[in-house]
Coordinates of C-alpha atoms in Angstrom, one line a residue:
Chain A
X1 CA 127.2 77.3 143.9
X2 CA 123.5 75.6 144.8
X3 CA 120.7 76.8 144.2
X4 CA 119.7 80.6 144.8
X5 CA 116.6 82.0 145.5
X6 CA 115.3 86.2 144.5
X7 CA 112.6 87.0 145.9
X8 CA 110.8 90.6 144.9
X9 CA 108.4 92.5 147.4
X10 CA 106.6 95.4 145.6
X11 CA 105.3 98.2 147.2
X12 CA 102.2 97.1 148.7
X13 CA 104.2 94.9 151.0
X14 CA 107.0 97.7 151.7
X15 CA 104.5 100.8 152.8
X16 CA 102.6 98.5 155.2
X17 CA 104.9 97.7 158.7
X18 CA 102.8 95.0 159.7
X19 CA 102.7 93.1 156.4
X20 CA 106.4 93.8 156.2
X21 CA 107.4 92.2 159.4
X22 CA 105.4 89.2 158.3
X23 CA 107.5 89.1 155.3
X24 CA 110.6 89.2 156.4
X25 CA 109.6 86.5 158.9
X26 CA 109.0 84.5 156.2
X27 CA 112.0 85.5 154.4
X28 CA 114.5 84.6 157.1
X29 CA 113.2 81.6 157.4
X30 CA 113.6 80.6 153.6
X31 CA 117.1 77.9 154.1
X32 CA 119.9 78.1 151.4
X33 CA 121.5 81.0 149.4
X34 CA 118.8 84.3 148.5
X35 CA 118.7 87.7 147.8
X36 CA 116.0 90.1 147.8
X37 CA 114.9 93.0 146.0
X38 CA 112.4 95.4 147.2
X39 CA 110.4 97.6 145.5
X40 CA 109.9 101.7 146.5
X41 CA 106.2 102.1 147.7
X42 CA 104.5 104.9 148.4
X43 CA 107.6 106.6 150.8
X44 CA 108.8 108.7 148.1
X45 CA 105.5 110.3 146.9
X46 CA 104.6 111.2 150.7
X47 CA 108.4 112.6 151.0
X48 CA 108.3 114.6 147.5
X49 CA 104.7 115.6 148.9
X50 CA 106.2 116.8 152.5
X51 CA 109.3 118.5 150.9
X52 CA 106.8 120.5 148.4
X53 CA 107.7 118.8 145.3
X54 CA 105.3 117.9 143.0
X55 CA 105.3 114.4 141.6
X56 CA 105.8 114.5 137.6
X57 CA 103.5 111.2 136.1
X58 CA 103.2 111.0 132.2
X59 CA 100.5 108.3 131.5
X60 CA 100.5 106.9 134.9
X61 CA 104.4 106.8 135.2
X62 CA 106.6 108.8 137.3
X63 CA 108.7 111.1 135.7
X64 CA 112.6 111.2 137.5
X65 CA 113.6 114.8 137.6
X66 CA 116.4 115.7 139.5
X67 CA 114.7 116.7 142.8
X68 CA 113.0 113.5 142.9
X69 CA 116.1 111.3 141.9
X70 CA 117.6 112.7 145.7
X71 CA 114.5 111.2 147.2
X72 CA 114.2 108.2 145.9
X73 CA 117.5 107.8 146.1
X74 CA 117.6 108.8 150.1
X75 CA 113.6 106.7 150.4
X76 CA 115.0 103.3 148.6
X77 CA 118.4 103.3 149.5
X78 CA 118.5 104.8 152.6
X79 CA 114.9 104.7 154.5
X80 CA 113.6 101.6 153.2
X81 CA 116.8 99.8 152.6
X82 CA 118.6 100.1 156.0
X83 CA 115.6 99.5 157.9
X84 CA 114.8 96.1 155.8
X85 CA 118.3 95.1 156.4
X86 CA 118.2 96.1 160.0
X87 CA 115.0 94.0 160.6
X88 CA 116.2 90.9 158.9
X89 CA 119.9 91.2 161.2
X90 CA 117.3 91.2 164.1
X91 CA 116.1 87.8 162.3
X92 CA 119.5 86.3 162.5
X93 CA 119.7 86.7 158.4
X94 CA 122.8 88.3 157.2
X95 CA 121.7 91.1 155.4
X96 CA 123.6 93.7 153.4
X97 CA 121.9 96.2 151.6
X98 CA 122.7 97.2 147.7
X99 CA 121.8 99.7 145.3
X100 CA 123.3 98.5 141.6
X101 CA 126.2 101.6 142.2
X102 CA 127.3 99.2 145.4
X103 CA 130.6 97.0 144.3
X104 CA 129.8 97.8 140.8
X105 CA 126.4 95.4 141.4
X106 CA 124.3 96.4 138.5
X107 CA 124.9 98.5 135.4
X108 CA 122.8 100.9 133.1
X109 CA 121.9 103.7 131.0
X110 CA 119.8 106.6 131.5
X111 CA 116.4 105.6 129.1
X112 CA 116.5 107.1 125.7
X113 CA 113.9 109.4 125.5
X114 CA 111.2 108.7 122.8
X115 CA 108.1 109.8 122.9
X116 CA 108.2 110.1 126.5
X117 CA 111.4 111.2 128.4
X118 CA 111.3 109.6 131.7
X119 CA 114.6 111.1 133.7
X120 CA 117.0 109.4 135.5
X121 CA 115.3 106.3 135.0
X122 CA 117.9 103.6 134.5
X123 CA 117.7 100.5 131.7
X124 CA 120.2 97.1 132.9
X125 CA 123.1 96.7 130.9
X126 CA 124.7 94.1 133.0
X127 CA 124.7 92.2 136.4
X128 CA 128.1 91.5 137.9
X129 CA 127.9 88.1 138.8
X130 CA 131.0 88.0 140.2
X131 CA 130.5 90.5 143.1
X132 CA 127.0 89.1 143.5
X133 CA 128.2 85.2 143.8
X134 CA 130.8 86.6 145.8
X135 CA 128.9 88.4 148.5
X136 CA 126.5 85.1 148.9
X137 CA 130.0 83.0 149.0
X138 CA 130.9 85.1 152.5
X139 CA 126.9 84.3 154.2
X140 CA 125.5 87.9 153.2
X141 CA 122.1 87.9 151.6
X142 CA 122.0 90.9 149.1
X143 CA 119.1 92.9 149.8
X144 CA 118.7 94.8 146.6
X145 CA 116.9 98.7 146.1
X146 CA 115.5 99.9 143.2
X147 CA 118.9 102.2 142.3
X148 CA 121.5 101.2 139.7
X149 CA 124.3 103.2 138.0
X150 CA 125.6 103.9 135.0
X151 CA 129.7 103.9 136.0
X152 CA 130.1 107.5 135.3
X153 CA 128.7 108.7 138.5
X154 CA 125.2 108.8 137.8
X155 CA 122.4 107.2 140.0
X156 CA 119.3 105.7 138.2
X157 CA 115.9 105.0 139.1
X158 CA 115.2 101.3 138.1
X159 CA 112.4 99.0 137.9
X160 CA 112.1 96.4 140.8
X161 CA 110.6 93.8 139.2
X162 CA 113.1 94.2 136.0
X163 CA 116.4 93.9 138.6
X164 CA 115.0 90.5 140.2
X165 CA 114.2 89.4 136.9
X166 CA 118.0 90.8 135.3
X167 CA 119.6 89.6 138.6
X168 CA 118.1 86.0 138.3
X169 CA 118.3 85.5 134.9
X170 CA 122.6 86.1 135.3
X171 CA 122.8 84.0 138.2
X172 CA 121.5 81.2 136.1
X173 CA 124.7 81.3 134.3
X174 CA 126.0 79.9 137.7
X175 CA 123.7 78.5 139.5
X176 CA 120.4 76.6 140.0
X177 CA 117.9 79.7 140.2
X178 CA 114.3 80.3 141.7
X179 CA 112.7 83.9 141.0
X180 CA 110.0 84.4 143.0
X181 CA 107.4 87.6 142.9
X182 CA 105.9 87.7 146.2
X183 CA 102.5 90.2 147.1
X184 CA 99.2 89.9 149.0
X185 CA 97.3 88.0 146.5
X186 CA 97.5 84.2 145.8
X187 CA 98.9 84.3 142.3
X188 CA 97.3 85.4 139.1
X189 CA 93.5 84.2 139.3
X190 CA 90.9 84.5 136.8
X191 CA 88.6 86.2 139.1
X192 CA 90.3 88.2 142.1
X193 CA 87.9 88.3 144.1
X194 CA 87.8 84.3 144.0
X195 CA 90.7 82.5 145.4
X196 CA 89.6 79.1 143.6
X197 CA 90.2 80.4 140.4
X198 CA 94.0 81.2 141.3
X199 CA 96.2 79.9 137.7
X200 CA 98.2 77.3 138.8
X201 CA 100.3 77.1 135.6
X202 CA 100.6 80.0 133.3
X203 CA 101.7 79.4 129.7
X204 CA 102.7 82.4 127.8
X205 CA 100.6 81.4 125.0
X206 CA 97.5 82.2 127.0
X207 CA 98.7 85.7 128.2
X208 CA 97.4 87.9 125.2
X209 CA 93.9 85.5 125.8
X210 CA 94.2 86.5 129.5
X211 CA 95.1 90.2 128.6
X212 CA 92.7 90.9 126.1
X213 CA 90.1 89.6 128.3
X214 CA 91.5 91.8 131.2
X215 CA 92.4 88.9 133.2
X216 CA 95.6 90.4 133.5
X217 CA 96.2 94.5 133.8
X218 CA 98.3 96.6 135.4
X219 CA 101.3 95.6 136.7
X220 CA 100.9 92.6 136.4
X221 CA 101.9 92.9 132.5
X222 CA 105.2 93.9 132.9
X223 CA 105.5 91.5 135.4
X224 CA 104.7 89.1 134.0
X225 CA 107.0 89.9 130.6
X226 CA 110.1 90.5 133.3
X227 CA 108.9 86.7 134.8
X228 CA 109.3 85.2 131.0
X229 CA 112.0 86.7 130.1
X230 CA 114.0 85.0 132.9
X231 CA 112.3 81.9 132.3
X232 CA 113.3 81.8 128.1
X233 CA 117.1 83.2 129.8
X234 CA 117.4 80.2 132.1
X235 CA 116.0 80.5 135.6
X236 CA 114.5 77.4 136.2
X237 CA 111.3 78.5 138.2
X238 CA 109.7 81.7 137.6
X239 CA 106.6 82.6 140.2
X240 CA 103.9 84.7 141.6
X241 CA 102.6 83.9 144.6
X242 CA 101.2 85.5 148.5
X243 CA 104.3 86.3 150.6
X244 CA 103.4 84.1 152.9
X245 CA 103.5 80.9 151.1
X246 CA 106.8 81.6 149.4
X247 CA 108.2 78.6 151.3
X248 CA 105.9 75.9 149.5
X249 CA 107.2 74.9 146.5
X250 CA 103.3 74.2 144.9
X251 CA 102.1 78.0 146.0
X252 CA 101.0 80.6 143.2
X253 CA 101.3 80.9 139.6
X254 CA 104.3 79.1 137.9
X255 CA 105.4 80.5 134.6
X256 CA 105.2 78.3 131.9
X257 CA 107.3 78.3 128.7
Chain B
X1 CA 146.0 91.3 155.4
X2 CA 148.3 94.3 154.7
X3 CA 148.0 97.7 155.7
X4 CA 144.6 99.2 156.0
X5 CA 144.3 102.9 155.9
X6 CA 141.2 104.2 157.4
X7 CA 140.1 107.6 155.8
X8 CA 137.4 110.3 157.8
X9 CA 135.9 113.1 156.0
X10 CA 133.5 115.6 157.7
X11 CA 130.6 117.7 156.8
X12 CA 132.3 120.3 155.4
X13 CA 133.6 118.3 152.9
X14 CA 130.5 116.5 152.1
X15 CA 128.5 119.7 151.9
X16 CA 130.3 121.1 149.2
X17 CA 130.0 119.3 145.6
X18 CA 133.2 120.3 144.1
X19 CA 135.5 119.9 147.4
X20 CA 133.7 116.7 147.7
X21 CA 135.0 115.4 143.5
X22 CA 138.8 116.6 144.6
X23 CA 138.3 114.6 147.8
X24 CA 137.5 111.6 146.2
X25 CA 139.7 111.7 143.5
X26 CA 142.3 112.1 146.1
X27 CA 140.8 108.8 147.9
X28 CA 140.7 107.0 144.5
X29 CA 145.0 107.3 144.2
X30 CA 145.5 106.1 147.3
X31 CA 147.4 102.8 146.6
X32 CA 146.2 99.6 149.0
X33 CA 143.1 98.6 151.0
X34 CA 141.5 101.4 152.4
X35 CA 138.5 102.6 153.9
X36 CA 136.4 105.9 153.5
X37 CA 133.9 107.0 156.7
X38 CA 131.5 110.1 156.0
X39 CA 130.3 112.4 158.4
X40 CA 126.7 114.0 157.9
X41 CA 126.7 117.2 156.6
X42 CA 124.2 120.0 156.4
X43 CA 121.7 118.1 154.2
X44 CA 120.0 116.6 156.7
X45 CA 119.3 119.9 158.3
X46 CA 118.1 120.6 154.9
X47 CA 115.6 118.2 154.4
X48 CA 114.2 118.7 158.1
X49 CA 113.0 122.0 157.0
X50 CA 112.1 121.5 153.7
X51 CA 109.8 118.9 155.4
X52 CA 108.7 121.3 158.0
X53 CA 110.2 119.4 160.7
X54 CA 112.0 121.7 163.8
X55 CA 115.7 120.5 164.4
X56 CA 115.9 119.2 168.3
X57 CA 119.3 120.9 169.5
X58 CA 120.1 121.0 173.3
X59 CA 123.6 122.5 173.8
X60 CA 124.5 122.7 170.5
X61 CA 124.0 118.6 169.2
X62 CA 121.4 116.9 167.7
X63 CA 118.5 114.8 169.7
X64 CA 117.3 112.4 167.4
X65 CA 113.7 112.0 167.8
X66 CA 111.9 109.1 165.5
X67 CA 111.6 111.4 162.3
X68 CA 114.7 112.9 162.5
X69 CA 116.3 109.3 162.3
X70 CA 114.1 108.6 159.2
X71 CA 115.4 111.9 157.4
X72 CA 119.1 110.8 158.8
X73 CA 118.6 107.2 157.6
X74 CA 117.6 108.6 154.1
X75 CA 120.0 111.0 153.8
X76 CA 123.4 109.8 155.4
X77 CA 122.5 106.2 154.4
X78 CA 120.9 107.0 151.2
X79 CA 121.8 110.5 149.8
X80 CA 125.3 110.8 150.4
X81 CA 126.6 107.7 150.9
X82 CA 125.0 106.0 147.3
X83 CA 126.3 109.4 145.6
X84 CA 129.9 109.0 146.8
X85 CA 129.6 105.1 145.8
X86 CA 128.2 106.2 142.5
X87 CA 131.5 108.8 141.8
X88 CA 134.2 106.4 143.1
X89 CA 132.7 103.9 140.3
X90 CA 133.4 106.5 138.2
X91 CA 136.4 106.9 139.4
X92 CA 137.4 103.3 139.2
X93 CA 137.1 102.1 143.3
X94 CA 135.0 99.5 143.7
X95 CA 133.1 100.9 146.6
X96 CA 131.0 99.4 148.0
X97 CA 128.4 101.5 150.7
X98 CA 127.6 100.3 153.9
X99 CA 126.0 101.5 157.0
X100 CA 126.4 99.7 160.3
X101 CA 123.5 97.3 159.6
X102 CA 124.7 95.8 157.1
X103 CA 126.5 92.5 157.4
X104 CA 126.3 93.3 160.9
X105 CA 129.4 95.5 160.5
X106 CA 129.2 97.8 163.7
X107 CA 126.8 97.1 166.5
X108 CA 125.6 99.7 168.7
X109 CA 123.1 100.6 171.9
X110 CA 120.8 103.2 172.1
X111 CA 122.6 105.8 174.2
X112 CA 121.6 105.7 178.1
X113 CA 120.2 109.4 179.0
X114 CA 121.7 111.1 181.6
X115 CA 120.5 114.5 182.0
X116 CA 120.3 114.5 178.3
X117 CA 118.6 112.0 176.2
X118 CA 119.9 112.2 173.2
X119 CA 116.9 109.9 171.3
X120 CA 117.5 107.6 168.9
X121 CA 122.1 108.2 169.5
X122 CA 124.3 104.8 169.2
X123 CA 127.4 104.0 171.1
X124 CA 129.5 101.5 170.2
X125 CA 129.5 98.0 171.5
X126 CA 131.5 95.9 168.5
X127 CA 133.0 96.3 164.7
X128 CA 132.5 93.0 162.4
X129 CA 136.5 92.6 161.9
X130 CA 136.0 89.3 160.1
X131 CA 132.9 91.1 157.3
X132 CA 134.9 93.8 157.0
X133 CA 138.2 92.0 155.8
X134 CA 136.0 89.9 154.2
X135 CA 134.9 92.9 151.8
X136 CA 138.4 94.2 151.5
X137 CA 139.6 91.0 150.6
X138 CA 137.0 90.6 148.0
X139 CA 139.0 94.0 146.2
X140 CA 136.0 96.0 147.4
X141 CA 135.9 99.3 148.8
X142 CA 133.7 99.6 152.2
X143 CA 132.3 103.7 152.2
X144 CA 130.7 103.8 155.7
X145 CA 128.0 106.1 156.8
X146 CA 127.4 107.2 159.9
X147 CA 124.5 105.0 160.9
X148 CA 124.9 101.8 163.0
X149 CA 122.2 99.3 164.8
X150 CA 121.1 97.3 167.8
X151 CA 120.6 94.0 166.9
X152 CA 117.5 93.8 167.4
X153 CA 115.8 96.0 164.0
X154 CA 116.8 99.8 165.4
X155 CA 118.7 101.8 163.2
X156 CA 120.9 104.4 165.5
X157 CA 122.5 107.9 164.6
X158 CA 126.1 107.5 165.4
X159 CA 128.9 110.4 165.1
X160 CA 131.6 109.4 162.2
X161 CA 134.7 110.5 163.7
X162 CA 134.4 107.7 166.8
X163 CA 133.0 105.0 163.5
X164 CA 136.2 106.1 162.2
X165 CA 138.1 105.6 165.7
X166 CA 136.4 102.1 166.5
X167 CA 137.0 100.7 162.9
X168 CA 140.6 101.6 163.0
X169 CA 141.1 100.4 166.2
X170 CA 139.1 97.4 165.5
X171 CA 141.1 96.5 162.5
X172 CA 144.5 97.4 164.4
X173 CA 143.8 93.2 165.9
X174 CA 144.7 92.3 162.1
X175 CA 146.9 94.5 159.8
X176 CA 149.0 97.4 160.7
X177 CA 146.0 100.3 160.5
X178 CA 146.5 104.2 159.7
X179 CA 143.8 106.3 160.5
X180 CA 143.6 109.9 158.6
X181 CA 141.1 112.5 159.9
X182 CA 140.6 114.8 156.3
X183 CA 139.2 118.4 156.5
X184 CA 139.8 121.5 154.9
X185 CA 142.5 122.8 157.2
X186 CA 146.5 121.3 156.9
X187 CA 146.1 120.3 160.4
X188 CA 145.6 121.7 164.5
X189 CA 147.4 124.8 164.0
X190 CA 148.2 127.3 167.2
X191 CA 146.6 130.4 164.8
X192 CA 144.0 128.9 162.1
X193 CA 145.2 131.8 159.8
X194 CA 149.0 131.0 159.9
X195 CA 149.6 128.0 158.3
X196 CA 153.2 128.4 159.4
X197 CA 151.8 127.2 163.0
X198 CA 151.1 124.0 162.2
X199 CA 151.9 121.6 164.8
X200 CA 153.5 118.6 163.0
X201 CA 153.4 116.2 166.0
X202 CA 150.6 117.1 168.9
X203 CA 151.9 114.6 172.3
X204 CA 148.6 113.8 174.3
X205 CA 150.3 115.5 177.2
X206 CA 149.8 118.9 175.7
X207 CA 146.1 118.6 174.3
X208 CA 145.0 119.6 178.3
X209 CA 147.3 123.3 177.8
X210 CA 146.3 123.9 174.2
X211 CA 142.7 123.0 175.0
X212 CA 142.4 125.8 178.2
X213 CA 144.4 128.3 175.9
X214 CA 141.5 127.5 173.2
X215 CA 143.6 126.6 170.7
X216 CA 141.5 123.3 170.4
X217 CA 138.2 123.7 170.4
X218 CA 135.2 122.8 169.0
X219 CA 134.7 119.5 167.0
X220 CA 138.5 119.1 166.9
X221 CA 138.3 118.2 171.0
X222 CA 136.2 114.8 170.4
X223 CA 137.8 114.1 167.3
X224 CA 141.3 114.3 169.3
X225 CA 139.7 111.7 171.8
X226 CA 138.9 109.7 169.0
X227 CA 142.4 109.3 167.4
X228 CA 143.8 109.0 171.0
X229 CA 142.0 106.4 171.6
X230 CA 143.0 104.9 168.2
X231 CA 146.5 104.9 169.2
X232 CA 146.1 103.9 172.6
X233 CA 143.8 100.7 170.7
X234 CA 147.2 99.9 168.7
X235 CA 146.2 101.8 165.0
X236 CA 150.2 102.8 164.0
X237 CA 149.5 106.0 162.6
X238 CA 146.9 108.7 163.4
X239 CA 146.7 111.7 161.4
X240 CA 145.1 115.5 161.1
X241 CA 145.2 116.8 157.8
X242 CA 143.9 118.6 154.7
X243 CA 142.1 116.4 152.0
X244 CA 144.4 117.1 149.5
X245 CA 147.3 116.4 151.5
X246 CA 146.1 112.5 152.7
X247 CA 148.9 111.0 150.1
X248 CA 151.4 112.4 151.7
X249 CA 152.6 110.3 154.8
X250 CA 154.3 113.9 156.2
X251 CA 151.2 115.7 156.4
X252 CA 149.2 117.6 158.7
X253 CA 149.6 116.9 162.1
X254 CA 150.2 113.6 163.9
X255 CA 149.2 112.2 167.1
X256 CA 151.7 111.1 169.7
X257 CA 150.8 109.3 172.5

């Protein structure tokens, strides 16, 4: 197989039509084999909200009772999922929408509580390459929820970013990959307020510099630990860049080992 | 391609949790390709109201208005049809859940009003033979939901029994097709309390008499024009039967043209 290219939206892209549409533009017009995996947005809170059930967060992180594992299983595999897959057929892109339960796609375990015990919230145990390679083979392009399994009937809420990173990072073991994190800002810039100072090249050695200086918070962190990990497993370009440019090769923040 | 059987459950099946595991461990022993179609169910209804949002009935059936199609995107497409994937895993099909968006499997229009308009309804216009074998031949199980689309990005509510009809039929062009409508009754019956009265073989001849007596009534009058049309479309074998008794090629009632 040639090269394949994931691409990750996260949520600010998914709860905004307008910015979606644009994005899928782009998307469909990306040649050669891809897959994309989209994050959850905002949807679910507003549904949990409307249905009357109160969103659990312990230190900024949702909590996946069993109440909310329905929604976000009906808001990312179902709302969100179909209607990304029914825009893109309206593009002319093959699309066929996944959650990791879906031909066996991904596999994992509920977390092991700690400290914190976060739910249904599913870790990766494996990607099956197989399926995956064989779904691209036929002209679909695997558009991917934020859903796994753990192969004894349970559903599990997972991390977006961490399946694009898990999916690309097994793929490598067949083919030439390209992970891409797409979202409304350039890349990873010193200032963010400051387009100039976008980082063209990000070594990992500078991200505790960058971190400690607050340079880089948020979500960007465990981004940017899901981008190096598939890097160090063998995808051969890892970045971050504005959905729009996702085309050009030179846009956003490579990774650097 | 061998012998495809194409398997309907309804709502009443998909309502209930446990009926719902015997079902499906039913559908997992069922030698050869095959295909599993779910109808809706009550949930939908559910999650209207526990959103606040009024059901649209006129004479009995559902208009879909835009946020009724969101909760029956969520739900059918989401919901149930991820949680049935999730337990055939389990159960050791490799299922794989589709609605009719993706890989373009069933397109549909936006039902013309008459003096109803039925909203945001899908007819039929075509089933994606070549995806569809494509899946099965890929040892993958397709679980479709009752949700289709234009073409052109719109998602449309479409009723499972005629999904069920227009697949079969559809498939009928490449492999010798049986189509079994599951419920939890052994089949039409002349008194629903007699299982004694089971009529093993219904001839379409007789459907008009048994209809004006009101021995068929109901839901069981479109899903008879569904398998009717099946057979008249070339699918071999159309059935009636109880869930439990879909192994059994002498179950239940069949249709005769």
């Amino acid at each position: 197989m040639d090269g394949i290219k994931v691409i990750k939206i996260g949520g600010n892209i998914v709860n905004n039509k307008s910015l979606l549409i644009s994005f899928l533009k782009v998307f469909s017009s990306l040649e050669g084999a891809k897959i994309l995996v989209h994050g959850g947005g905002k949807k679910a809170s507003e549904v949990l909200s409307a249905m009357g059930i109160k969103p659990v967060m312990i230190d900024g992180r949702r909590i996946t009772d069993t109440s909310t594992l329905d929604v976000v299983t009906m808001v990312y595999g179902g709302l969100i999922n179909k209607n990304i897959v029914a825009m893109l057929q309206s593009e002319g892109v093959n699309a066929i929408g996944l959650s990791g339960a879906d031909g066996n796609i991904i596999l994992s375990h509920k977390r092991i509580p700690t400290n914190i015990d976060y739910g249904y919230a599913g870790d990766i145990d494996k990607v099956n390459v197989h399926t995956l390679t064989a779904l691209i083979e036929a002209d679909l392009v695997p558009v991917l929820c934020p859903l796994t399994h753990d192969g004894r009937g349970q559903i599990l809420n997972t991390n977006a970013d961490t399946i694009a990173s898990e999916v690309a990072s097994s793929l490598a073991a067949v083919a030439e990959v390209q992970l891409i994190y797409c979202f409304e800002l350039k890349g990873v810039m010193h200032d963010i307020e400051d387009e100039t100072s976008l980082i063209r090249n990000l070594h990992n050695h500078d991200v505790r510099v960058l971190h400690n200086s607050g340079i880089i918070k948020d979500g960007m962190i465990p981004k940017l630990k899901n981008g190096f990990d598939a890097k160090r497993k063998g995808v051969k370009k890892v970045s971050i860049c504005h959905f729009s440019e996702m085309t050009d090769e030179d846009a956003g923040t490579t990774l650097v080992l």
